PDB file of C-alpha atoms in Angstrom:
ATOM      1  CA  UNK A   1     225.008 151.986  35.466  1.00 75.00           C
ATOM      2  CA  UNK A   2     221.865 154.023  36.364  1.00 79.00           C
ATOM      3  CA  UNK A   3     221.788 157.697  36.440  1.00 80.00           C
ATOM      4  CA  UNK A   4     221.533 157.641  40.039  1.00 81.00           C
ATOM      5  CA  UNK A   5     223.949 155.209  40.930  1.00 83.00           C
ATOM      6  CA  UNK A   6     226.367 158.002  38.641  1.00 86.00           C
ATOM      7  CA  UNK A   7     225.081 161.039  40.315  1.00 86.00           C
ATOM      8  CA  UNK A   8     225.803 159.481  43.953  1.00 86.00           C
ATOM      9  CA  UNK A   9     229.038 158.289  43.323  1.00 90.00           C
ATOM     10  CA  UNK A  10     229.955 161.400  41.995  1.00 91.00           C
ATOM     11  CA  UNK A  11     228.315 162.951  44.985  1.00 90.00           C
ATOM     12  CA  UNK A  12     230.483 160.416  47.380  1.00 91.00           C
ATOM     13  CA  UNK A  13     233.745 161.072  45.538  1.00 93.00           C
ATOM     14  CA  UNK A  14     233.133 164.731  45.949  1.00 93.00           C
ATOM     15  CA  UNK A  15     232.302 164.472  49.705  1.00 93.00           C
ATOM     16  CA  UNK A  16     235.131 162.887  50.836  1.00 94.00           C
ATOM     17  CA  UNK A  17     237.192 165.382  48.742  1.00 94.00           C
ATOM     18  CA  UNK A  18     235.221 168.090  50.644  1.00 94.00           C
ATOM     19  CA  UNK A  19     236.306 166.172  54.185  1.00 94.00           C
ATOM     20  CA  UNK A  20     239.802 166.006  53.250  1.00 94.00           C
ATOM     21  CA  UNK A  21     240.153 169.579  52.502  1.00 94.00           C
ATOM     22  CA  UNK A  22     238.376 170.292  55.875  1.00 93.00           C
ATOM     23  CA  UNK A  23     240.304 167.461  57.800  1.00 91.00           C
ATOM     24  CA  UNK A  24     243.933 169.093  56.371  1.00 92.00           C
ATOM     25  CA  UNK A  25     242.721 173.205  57.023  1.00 93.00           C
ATOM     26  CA  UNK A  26     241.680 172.814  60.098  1.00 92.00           C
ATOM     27  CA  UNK A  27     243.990 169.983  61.953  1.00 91.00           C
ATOM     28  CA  UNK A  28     246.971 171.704  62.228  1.00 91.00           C
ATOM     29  CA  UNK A  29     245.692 174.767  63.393  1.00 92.00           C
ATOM     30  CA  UNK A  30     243.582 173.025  65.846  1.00 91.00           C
ATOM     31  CA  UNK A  31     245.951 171.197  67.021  1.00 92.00           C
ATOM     32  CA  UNK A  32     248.050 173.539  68.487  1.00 92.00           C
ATOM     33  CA  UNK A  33     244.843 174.844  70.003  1.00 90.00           C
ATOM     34  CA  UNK A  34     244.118 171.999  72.029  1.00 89.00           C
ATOM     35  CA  UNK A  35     247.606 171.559  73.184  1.00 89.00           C
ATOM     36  CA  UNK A  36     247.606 174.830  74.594  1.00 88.00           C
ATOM     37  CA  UNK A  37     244.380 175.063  76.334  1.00 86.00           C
ATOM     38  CA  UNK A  38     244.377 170.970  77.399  1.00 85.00           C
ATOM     39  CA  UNK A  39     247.991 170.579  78.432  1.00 81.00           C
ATOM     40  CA  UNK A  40     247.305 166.340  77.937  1.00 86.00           C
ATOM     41  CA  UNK A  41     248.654 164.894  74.874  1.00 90.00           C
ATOM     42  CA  UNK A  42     245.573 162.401  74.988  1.00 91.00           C
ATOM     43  CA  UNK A  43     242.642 164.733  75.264  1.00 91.00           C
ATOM     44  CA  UNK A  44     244.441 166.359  72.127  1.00 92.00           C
ATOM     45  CA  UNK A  45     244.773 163.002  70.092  1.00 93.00           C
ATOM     46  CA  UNK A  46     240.918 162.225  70.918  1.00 94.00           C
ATOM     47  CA  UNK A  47     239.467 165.615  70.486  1.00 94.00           C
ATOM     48  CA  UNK A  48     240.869 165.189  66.549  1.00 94.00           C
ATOM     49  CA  UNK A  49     240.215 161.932  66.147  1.00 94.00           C
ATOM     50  CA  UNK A  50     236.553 162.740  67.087  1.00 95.00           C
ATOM     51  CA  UNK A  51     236.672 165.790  65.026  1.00 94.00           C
ATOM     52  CA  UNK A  52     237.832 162.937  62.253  1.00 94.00           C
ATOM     53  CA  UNK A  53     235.210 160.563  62.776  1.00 95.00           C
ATOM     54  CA  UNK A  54     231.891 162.966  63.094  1.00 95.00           C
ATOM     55  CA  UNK A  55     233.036 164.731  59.781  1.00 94.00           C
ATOM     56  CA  UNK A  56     233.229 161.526  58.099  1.00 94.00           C
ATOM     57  CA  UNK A  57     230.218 159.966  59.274  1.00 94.00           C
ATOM     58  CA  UNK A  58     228.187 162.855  59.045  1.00 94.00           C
ATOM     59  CA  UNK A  59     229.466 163.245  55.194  1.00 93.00           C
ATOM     60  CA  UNK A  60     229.069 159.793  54.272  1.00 91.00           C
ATOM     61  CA  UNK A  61     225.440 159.955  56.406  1.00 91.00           C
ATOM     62  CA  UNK A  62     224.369 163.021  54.251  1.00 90.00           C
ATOM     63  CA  UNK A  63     225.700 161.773  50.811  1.00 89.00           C
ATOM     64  CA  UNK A  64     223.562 158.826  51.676  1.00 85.00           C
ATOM     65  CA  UNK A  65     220.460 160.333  52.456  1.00 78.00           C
ATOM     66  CA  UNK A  66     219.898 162.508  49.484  1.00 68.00           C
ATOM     67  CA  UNK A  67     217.790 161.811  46.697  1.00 68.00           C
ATOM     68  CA  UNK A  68     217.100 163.544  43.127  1.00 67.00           C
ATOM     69  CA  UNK A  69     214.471 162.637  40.321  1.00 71.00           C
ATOM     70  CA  UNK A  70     217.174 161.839  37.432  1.00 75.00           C
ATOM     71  CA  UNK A  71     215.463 159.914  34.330  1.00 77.00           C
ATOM     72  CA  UNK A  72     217.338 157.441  31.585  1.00 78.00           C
ATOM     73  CA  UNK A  73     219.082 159.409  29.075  1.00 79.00           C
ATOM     74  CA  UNK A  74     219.176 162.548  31.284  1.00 79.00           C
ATOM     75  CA  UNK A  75     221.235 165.423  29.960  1.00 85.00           C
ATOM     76  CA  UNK A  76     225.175 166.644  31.511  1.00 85.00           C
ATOM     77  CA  UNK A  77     223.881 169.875  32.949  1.00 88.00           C
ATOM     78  CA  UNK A  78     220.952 167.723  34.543  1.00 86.00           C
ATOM     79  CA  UNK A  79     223.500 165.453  36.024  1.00 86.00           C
ATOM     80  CA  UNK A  80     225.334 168.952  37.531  1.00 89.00           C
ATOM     81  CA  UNK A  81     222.306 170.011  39.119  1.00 89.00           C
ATOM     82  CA  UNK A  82     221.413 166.591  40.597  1.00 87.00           C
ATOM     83  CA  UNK A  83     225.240 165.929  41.894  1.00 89.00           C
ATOM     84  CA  UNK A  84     224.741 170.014  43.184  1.00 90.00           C
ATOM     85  CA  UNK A  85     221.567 169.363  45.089  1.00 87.00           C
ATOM     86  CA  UNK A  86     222.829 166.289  46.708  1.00 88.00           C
ATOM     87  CA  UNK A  87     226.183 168.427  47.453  1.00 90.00           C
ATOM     88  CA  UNK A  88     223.949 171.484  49.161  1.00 91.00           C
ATOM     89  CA  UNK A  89     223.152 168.838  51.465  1.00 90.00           C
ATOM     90  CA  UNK A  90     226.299 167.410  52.850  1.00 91.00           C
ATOM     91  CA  UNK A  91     227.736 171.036  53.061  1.00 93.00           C
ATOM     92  CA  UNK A  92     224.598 172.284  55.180  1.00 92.00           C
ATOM     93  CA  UNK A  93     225.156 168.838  57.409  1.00 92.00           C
ATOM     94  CA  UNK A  94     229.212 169.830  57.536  1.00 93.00           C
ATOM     95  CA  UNK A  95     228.447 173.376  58.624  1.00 94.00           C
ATOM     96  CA  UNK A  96     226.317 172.044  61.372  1.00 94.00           C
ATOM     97  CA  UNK A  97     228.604 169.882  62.075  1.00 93.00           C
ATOM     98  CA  UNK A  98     231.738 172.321  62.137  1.00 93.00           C
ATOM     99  CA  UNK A  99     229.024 174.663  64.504  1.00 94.00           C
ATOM    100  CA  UNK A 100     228.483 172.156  67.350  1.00 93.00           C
ATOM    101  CA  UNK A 101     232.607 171.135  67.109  1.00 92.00           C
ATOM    102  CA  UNK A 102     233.512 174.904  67.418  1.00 92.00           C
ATOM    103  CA  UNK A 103     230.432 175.292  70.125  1.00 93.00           C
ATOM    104  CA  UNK A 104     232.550 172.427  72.494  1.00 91.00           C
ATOM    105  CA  UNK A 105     236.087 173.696  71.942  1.00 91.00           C
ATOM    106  CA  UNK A 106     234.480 177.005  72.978  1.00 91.00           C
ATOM    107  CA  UNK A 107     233.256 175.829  76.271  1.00 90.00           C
ATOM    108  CA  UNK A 108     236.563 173.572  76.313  1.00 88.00           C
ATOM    109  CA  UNK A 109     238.833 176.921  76.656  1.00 88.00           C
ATOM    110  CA  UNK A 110     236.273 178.481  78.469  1.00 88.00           C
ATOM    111  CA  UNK A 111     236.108 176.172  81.063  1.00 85.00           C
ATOM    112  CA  UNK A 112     239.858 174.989  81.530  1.00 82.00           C
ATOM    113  CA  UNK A 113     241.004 178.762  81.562  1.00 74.00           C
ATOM    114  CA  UNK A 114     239.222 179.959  84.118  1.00 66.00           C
ATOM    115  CA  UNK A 115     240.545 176.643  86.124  1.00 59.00           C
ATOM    116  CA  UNK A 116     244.184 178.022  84.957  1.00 57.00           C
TER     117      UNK A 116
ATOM    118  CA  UNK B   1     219.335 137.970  42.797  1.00 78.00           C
ATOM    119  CA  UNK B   2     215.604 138.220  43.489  1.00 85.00           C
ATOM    120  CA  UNK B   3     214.188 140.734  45.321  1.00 85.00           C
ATOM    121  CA  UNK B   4     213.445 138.520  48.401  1.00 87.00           C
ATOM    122  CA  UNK B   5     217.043 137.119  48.450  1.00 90.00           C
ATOM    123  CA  UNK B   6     218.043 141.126  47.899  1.00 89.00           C
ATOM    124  CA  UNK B   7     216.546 141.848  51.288  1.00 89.00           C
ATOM    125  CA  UNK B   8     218.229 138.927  53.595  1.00 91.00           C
ATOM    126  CA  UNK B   9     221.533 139.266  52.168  1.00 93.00           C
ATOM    127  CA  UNK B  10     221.391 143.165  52.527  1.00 91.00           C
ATOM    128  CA  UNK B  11     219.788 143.308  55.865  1.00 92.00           C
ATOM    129  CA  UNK B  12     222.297 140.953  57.483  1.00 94.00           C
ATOM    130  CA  UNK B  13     225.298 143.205  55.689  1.00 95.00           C
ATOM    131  CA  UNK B  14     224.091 145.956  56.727  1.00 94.00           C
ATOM    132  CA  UNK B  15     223.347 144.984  60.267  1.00 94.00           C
ATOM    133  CA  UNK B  16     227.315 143.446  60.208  1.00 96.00           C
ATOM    134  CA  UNK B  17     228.463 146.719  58.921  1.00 95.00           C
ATOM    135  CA  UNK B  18     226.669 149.184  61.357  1.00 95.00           C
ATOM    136  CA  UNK B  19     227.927 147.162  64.593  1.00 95.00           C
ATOM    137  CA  UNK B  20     231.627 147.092  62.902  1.00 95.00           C
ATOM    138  CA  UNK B  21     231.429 150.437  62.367  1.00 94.00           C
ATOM    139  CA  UNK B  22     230.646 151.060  65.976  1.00 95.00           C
ATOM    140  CA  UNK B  23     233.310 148.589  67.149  1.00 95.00           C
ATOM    141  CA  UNK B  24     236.076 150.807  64.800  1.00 96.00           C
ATOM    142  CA  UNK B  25     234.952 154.125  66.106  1.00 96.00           C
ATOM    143  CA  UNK B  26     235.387 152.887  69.858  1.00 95.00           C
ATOM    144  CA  UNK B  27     238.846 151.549  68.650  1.00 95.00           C
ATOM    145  CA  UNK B  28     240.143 154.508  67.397  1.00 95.00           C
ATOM    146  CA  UNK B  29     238.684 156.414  70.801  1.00 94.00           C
ATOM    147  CA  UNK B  30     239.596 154.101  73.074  1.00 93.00           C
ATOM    148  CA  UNK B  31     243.579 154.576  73.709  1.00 93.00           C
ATOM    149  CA  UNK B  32     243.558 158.579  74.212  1.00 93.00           C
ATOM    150  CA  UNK B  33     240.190 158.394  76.002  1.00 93.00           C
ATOM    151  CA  UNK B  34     241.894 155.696  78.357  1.00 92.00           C
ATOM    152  CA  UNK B  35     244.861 157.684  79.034  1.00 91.00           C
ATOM    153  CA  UNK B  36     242.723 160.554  79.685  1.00 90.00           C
ATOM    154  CA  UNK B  37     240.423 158.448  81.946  1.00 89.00           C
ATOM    155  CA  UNK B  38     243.346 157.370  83.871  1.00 88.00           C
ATOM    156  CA  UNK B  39     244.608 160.586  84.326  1.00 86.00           C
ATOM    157  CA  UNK B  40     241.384 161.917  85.957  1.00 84.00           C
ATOM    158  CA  UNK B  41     239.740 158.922  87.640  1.00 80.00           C
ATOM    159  CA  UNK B  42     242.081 156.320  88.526  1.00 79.00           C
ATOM    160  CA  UNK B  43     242.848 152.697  86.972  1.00 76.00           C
ATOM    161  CA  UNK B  44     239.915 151.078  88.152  1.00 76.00           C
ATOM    162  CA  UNK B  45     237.287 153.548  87.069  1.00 80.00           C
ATOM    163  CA  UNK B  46     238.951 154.468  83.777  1.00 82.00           C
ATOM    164  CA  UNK B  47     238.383 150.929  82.995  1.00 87.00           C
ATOM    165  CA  UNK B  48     234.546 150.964  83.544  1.00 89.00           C
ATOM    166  CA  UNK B  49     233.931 154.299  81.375  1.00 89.00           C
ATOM    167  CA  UNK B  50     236.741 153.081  78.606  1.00 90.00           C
ATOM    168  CA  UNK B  51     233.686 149.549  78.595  1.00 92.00           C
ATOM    169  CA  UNK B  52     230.993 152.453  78.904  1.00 93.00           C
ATOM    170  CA  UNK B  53     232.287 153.922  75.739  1.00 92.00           C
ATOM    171  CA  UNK B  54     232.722 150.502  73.685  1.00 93.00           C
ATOM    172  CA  UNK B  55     229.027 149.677  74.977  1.00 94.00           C
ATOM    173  CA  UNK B  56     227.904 153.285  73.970  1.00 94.00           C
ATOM    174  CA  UNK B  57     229.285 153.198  70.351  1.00 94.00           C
ATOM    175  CA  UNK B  58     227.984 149.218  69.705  1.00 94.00           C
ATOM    176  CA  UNK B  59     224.738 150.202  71.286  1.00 95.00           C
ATOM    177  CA  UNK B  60     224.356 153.340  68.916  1.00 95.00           C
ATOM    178  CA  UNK B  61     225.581 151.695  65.902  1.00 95.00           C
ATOM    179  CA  UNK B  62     222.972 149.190  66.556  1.00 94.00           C
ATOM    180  CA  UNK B  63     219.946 151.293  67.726  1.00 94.00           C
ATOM    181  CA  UNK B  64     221.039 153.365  64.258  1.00 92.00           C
ATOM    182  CA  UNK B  65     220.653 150.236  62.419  1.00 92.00           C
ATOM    183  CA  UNK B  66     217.266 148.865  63.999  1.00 92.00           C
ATOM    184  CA  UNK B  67     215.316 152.395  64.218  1.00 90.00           C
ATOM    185  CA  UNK B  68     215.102 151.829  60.615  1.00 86.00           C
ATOM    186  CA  UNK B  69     211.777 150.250  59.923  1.00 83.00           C
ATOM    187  CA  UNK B  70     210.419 148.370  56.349  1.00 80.00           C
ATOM    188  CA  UNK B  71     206.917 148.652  57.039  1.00 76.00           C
ATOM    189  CA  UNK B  72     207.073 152.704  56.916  1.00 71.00           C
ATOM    190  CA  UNK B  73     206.347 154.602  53.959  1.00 66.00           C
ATOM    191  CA  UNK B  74     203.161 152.937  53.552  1.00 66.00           C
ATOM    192  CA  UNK B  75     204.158 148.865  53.304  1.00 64.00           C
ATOM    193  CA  UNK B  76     202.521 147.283  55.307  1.00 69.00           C
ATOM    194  CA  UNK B  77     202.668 143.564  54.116  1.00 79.00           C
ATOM    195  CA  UNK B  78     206.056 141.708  53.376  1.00 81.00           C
ATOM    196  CA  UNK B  79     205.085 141.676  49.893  1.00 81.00           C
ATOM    197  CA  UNK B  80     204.995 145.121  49.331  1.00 79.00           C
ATOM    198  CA  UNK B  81     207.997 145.108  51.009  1.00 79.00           C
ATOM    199  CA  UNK B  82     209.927 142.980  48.498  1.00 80.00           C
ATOM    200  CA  UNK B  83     207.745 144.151  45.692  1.00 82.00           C
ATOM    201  CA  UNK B  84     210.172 147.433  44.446  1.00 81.00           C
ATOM    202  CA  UNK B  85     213.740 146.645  44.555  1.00 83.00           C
ATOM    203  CA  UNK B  86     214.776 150.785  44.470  1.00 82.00           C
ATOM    204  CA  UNK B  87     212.954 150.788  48.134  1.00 83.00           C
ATOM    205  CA  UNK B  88     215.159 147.810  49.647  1.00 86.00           C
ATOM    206  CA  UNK B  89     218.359 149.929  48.235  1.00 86.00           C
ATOM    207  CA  UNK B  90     216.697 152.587  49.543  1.00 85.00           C
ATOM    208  CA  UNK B  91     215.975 151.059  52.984  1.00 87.00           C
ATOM    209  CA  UNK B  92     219.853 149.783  53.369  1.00 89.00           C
ATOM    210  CA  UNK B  93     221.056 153.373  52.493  1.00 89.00           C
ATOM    211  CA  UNK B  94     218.827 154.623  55.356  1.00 90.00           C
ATOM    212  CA  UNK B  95     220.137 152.403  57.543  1.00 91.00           C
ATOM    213  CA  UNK B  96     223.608 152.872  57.223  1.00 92.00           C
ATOM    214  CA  UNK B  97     223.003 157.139  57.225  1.00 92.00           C
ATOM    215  CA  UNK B  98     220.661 156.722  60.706  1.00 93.00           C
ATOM    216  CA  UNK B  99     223.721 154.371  62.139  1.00 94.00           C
ATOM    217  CA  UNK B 100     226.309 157.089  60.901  1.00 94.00           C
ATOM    218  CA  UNK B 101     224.338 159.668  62.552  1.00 93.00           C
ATOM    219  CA  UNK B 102     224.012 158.071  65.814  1.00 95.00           C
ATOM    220  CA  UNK B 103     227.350 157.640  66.408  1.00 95.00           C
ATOM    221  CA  UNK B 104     228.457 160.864  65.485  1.00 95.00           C
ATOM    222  CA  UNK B 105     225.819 161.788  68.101  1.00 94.00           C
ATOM    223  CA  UNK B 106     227.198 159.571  70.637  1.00 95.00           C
ATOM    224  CA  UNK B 107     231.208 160.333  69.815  1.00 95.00           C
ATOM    225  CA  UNK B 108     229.848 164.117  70.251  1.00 93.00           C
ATOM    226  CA  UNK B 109     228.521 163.198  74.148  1.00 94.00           C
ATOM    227  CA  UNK B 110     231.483 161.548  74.740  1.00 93.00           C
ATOM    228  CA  UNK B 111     233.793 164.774  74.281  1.00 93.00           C
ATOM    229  CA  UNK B 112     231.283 166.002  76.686  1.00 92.00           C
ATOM    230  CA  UNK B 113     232.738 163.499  79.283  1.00 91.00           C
ATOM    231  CA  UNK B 114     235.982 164.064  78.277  1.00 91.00           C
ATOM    232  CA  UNK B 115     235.103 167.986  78.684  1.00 91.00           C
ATOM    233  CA  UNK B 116     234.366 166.904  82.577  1.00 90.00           C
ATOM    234  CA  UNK B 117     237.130 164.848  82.604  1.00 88.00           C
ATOM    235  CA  UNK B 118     239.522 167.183  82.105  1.00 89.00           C
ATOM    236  CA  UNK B 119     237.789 170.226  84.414  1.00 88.00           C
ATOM    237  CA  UNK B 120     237.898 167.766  86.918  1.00 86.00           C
ATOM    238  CA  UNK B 121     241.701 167.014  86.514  1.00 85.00           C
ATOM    239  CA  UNK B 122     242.473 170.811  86.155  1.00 83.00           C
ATOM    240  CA  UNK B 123     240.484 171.379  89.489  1.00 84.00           C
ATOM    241  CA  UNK B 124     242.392 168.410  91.455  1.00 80.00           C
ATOM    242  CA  UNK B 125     246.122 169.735  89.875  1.00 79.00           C
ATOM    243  CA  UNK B 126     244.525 173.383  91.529  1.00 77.00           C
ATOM    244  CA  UNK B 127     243.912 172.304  94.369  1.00 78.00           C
ATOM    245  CA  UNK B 128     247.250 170.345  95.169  1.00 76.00           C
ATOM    246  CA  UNK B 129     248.789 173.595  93.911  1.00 73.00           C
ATOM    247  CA  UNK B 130     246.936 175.597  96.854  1.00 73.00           C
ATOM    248  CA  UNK B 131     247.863 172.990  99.181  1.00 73.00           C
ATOM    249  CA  UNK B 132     251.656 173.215  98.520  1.00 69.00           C
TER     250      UNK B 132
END
């Protein structure tokens, strides 16, 4: 197996590690969010399944697109720094990610309240 | 594998993955985004934005797939093309990230609708309210 093929597995298993952890904090929480300001069980179930599905893609998407000079016989702290700098990058797509999704449940609330 | 056989097999694959991808995400959408549809349009136009959406996801999955080009990056004959086997892997990674991308894009316009959607539903349920 070729250092890269390592490094981006290892940057894969991580990411989806890093999307579970954000999938389980945040669901429940804004769950309960979107059944009080929605009032329709559906809009709920597809708000979080499309919170699901963009944090997945755009994970997978970013873990894909990286790319990291790593030579034959390259050293474990080498290997850290590659798996890190392909890492930096699916966090700063997440956080983008997590910006926009906060952005629309913002104008969400802001919008049905004032209809309320 | 040679490279040449590398690049029909993975292009095809990909291609197949990208529009099943598509097709899943509109799956998982399609039963709350239905309901919702319902709830705020009516049965007959729920039905035509609940195909909108199924042609929206297919259509981004596939426009992520083909906006993808080999000849970029300087290759500009098929040899080239199938000359450096780390560039096809390369190339099918791409693809699959672009087609990722574009739906997320697309599931993200959709709660947009779904945002109208349901400010339209709140504003009909007002307005009975007043009425009564």
């Amino acid at each position: 197996m070729s250092p890269h093929s390592i490094a981006f597995l290892v940057t894969l298993v991580a990411s989806i590690l890093i999307v579970v952890l954000i999938n389980r904090l945040l669901r429940p929480g804004l769950r309960g969010l979107l059944e009080q300001v929605v009032a329709l069980p559906a809009a709920t179930e597809f708000y979080l399944r499309a919170f699901a599905i963009v944090v997945v893609l755009i994970a997978l998407a970013a873990a894909l697109d990286t790319y990291s000079e790593l030579k034959e016989g390259a050293r474990f702290m080498e290997y850290i720094w590659a798996i890190a700098d392909r890492l930096k990058h699916v966090v700063e797509e997440l956080l983008v990610v997590l910006l926009v999704y906060v952005g629309l449940i913002t104008v969400l609330m802001a919008a049905l309240r004032r209809r309320q | 594998m040679s490279n040449e056989h590398y690049l029909i097999v993975s292009y095809f694959l990909v291609g197949l993955v990208s529009l099943c991808l598509g097709i899943v995400v509109y799956r998982v959408l399609r039963t709350p985004f239905a309901a919702i549809a319902e709830a705020a349009t009516g049965r007959l136009r729920s039905r035509v934005l609940t195909r909108a959406l199924g042609f929206c996801m297919t259509l981004a999955a596939a426009l992520g797939f083909l906006s993808v080009s080999y000849n970029q990056r300087g290759c500009v004959s098929y040899e080239q093309v199938i000359k450096n086997r780390y560039f096809l892997v390369q190339n099918s990674k791409e693809q699959l990230q672009v087609t990722g991308e574009w739906i997320a894009s697309a599931v993200f316009l959709w709660c947009i609708v779904v945002l109208i959607c349901l400010v339209a539903l709140r504003t009909t349920q007002a307005n009975r309210h007043d009425k009564t």
